[in-house]
Tab-separated table of C-alpha atoms in Angstrom:
chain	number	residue	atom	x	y	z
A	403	UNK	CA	97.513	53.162	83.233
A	404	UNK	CA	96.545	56.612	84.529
A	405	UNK	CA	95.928	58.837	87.463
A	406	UNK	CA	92.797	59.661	89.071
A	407	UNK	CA	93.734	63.199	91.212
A	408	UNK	CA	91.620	63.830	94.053
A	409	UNK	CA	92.097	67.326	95.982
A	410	UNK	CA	89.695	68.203	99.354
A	411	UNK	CA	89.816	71.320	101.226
A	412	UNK	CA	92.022	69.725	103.402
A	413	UNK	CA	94.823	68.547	101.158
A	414	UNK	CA	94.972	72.304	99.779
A	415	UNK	CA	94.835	74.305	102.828
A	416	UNK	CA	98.719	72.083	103.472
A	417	UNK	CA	101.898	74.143	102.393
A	418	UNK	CA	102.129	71.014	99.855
A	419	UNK	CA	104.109	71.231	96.446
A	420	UNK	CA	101.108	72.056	94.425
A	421	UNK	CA	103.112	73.208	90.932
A	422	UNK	CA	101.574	70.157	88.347
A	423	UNK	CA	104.464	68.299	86.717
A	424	UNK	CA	107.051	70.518	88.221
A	425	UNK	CA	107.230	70.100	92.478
A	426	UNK	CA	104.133	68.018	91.801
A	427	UNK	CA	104.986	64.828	89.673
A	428	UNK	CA	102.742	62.365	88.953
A	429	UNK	CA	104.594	58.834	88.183
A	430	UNK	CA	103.154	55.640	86.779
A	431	UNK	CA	105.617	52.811	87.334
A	432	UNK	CA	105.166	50.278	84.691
A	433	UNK	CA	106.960	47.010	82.963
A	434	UNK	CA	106.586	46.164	79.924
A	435	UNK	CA	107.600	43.219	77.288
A	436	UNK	CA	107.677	44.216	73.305
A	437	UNK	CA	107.816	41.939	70.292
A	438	UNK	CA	110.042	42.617	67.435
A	439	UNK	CA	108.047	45.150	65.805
A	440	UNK	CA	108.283	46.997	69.118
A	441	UNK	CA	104.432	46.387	70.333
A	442	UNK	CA	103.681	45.519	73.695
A	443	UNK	CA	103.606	41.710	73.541
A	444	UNK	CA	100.772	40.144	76.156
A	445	UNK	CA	101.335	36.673	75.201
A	446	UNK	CA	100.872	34.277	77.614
A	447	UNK	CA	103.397	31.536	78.380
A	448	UNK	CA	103.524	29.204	81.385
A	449	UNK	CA	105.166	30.659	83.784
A	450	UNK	CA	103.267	34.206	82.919
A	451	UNK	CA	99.496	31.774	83.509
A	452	UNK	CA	101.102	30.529	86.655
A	453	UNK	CA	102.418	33.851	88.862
A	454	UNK	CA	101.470	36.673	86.426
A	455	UNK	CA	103.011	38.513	83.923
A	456	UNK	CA	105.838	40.470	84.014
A	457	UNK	CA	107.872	42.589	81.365
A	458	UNK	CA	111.180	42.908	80.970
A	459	UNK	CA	112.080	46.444	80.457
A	460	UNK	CA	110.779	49.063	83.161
A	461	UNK	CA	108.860	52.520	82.229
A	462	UNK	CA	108.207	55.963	84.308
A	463	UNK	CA	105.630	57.663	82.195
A	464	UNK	CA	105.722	55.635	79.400
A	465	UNK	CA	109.830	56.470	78.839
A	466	UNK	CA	112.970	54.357	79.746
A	467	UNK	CA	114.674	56.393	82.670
A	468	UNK	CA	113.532	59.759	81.841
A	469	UNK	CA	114.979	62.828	83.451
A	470	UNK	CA	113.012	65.186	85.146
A	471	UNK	CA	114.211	68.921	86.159
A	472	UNK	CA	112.945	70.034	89.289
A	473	UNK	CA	112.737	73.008	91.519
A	474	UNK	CA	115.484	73.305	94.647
A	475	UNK	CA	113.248	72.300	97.440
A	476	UNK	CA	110.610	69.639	98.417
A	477	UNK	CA	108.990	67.259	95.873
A	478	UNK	CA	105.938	65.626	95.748
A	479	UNK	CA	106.138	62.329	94.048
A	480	UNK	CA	102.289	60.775	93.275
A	481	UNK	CA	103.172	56.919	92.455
A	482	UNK	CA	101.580	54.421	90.718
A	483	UNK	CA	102.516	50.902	90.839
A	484	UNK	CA	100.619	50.059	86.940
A	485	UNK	CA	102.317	46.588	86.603
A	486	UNK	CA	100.122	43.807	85.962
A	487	UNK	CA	101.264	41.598	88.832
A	488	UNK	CA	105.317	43.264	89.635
A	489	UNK	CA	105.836	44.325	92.706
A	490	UNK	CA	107.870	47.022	93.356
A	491	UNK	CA	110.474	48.419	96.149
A	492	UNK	CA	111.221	51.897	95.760
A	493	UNK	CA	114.530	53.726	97.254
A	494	UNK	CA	116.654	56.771	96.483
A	495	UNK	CA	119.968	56.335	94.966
A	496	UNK	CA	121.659	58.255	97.762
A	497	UNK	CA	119.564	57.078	100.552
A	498	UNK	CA	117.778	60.340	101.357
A	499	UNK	CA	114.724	59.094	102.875
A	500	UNK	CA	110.990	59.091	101.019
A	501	UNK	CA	108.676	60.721	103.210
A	502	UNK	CA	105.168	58.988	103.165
A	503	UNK	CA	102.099	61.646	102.999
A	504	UNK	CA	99.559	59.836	102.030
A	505	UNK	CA	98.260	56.436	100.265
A	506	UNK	CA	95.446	54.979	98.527
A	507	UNK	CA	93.361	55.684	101.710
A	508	UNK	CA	93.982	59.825	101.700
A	509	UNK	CA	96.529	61.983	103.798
A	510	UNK	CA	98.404	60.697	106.748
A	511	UNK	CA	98.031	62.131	110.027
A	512	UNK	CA	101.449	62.947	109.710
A	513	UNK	CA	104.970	62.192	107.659
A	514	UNK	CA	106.367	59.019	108.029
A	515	UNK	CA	109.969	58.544	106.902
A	516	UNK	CA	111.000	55.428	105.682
A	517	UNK	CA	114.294	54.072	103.386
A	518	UNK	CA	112.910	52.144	101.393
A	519	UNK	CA	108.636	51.494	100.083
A	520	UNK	CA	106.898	48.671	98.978
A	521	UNK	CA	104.250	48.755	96.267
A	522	UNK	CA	102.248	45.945	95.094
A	523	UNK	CA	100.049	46.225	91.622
A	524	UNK	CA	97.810	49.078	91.840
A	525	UNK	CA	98.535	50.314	94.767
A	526	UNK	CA	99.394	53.855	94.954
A	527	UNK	CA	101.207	56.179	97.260
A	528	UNK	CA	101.932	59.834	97.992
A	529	UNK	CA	105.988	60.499	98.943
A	530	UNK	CA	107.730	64.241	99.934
A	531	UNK	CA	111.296	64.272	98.504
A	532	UNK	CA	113.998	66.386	100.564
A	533	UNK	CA	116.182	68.228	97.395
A	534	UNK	CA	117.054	71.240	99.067
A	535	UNK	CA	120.861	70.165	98.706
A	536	UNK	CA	120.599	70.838	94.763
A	537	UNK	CA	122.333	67.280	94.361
A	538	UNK	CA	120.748	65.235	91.558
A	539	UNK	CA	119.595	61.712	93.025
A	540	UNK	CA	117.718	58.859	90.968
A	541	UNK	CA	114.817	56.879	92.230
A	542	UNK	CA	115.351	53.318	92.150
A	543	UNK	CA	113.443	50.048	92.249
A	544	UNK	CA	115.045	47.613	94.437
A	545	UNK	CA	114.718	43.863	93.920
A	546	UNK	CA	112.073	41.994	94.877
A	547	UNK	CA	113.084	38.192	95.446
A	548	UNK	CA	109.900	36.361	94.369
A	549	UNK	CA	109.109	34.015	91.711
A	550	UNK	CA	109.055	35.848	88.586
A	551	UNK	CA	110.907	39.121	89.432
A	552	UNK	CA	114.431	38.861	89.846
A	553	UNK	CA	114.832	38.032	86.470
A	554	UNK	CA	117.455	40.520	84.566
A	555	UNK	CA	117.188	43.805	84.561
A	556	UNK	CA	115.217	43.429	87.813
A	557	UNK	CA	117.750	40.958	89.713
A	558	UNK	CA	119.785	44.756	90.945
A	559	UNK	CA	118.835	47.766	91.950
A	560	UNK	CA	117.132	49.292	88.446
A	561	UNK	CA	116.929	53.236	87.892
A	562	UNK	CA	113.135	54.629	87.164
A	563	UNK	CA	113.706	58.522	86.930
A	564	UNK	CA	116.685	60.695	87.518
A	565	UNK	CA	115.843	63.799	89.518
A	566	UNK	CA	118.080	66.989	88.612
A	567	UNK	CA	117.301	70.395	90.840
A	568	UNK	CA	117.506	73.515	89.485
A	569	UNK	CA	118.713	76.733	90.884
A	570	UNK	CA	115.209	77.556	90.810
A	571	UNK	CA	113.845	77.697	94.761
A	572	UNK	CA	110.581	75.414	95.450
A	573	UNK	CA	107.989	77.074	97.423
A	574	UNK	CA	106.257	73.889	98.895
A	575	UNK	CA	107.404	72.592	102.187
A	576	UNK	CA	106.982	68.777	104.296
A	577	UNK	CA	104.426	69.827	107.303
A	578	UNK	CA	104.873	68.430	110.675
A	579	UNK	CA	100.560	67.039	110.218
A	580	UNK	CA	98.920	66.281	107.572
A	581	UNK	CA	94.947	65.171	107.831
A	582	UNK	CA	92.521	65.650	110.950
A	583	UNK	CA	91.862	61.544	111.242
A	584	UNK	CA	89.675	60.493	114.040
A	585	UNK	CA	91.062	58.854	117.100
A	586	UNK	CA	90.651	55.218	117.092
A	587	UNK	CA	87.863	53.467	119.573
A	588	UNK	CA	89.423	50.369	120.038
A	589	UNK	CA	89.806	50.435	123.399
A	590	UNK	CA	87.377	48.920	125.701
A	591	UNK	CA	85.912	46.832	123.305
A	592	UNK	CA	82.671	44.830	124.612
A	593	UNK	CA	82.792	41.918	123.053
A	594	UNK	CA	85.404	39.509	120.875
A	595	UNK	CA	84.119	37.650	117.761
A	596	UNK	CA	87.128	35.197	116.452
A	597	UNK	CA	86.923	33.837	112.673
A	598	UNK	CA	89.767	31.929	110.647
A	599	UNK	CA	91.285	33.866	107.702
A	600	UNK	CA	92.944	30.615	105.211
A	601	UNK	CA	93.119	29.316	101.942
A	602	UNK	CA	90.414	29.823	99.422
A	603	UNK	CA	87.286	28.205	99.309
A	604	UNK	CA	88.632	25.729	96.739
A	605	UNK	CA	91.645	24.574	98.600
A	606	UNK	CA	89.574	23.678	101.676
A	607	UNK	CA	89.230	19.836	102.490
A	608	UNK	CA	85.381	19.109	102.739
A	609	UNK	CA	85.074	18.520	106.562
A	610	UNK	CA	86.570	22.513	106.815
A	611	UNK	CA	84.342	23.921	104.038
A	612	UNK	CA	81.340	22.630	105.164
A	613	UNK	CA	81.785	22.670	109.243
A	614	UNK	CA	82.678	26.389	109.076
A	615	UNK	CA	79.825	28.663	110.360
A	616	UNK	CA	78.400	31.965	108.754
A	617	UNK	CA	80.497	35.018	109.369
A	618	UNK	CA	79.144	37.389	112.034
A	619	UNK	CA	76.795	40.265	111.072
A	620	UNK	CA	78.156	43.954	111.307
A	621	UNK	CA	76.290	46.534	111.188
A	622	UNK	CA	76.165	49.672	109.931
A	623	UNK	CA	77.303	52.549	111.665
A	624	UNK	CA	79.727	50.421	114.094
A	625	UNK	CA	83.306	49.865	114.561
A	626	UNK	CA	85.051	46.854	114.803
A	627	UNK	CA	88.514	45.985	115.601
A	628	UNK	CA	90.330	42.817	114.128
A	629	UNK	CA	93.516	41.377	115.789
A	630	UNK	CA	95.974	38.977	114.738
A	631	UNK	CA	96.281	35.782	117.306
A	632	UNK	CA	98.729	33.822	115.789
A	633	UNK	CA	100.797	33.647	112.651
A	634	UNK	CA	99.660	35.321	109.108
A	635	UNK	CA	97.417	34.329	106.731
A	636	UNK	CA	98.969	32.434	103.719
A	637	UNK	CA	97.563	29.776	101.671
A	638	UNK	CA	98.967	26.251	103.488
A	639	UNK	CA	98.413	28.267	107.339
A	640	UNK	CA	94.885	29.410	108.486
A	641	UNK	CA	94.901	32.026	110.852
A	642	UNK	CA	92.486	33.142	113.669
A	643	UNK	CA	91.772	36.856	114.381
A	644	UNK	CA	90.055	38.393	117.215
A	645	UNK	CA	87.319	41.141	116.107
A	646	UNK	CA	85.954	43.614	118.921
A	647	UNK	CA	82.617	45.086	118.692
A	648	UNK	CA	82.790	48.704	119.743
């Protein structure tokens, strides 16, 4: 796995970390299983055809809990979640918070500080690290308890990277915004469209699959806003969402 960087005129014009591999650290997140010549072993067993596969020893850039020397100041941590089907939930050993900047979507409007982030497969996410304080802190995967992944190492909280600051000052800082986003035209919607979001197509008896009418047109150009009416979406519990033409 590998990163795609993409920079705009807006992400640059921010007082972001922008030093690459130093206050800016790119980090793929990845498990992996070897065989006894030490190859990456993709065999498939049962279990790994029934809920995915999953290794059992956990990489940051390819190395087993590398450490990674860093200026005094903010860091920006660019994560990839480049497991096959693990999910993962990342915290800091100390609890300093991870300050959310942007995802696979672009910049924020703003920060958002949370204690603990959840990435599934693929997804990817932009965090600003606080290490002003010069202490050395290690980021951490958290177990996740679903079928599959709490098997050992992953049934405790599991080091990825161990983050040592220098006496070296950063220079890039957390801003209060971030991106310019549009305000949202959601309200006063003119009209309500409701569909059923359920199982797939296959799991469907064959009264549902074939009484169930087209899915409404949307065109191009407009905005639509879909709302949750009652439970969530999982395979055994269809659920019905409200969308508003605006």
């Amino acid at each position: 796995a590998g990163l795609f960087i993409l920079d705009d005129e807006e992400s640059l014009r921010l007082p972001l970390p922008q030093h690459w591999g130093v206050d800016d650290i790119p980090l793929v997140l990845q498990d992996k299983r070897l065989d006894g010549r030490d190859q990456v072993d993709y065999q498939l067993d049962v279990m790994s055809a029934a809920v995915g596969w999953f290794g059992d020893l956990m990489l940051t850039n390819g190395a087993l809990y590398p450490t990674h020397d860093a200026p005094r100041g903010w860091l920006r941590l660019r994560l990839l979640n480049g497991c096959n089907a693990r999910s993962l939930t990342l915290a800091t050993s100390d609890g300093r918070p991870l300050y959310v900047i942007g995802s696979d979507g672009g910049l924020l409007a703003e920060p958002v500080a949370l204690s603990e982030l959840a990435l599934l497969p693929g997804e990817r996410f932009e965090v600003m690290v606080d290490a002003r304080n010069g202490k050395a802190f290690d980021l951490l995967t958290l177990p996740v308890r679903q079928m599959g992944m709490t098997l050992a190492p992953f049934d405790a909280a599991l080091p990825l990277l161990r983050i040592r600051p220098s006496l070296i000052e950063g220079k890039g800082r957390l801003p209060d915004s971030l991106a310019r986003l549009p305000a949202s035209r959601g309200e006063g919607a003119a009209e309500v469209r409701s569909y059923r979001a359920g199982p797939p197509e296959g799991y469907l008896s064959e009264p549902e699959a074939t009484a169930r009418p087209s899915p409404p047109a949307i065109w191009r150009g407009a905005t639509s806003v879909a709302a949750p009416t009652a439970g969530c979406p999982t395979a055994a519990t269809p659920t019905t969402y409200a969308t508003r033409a605006v």
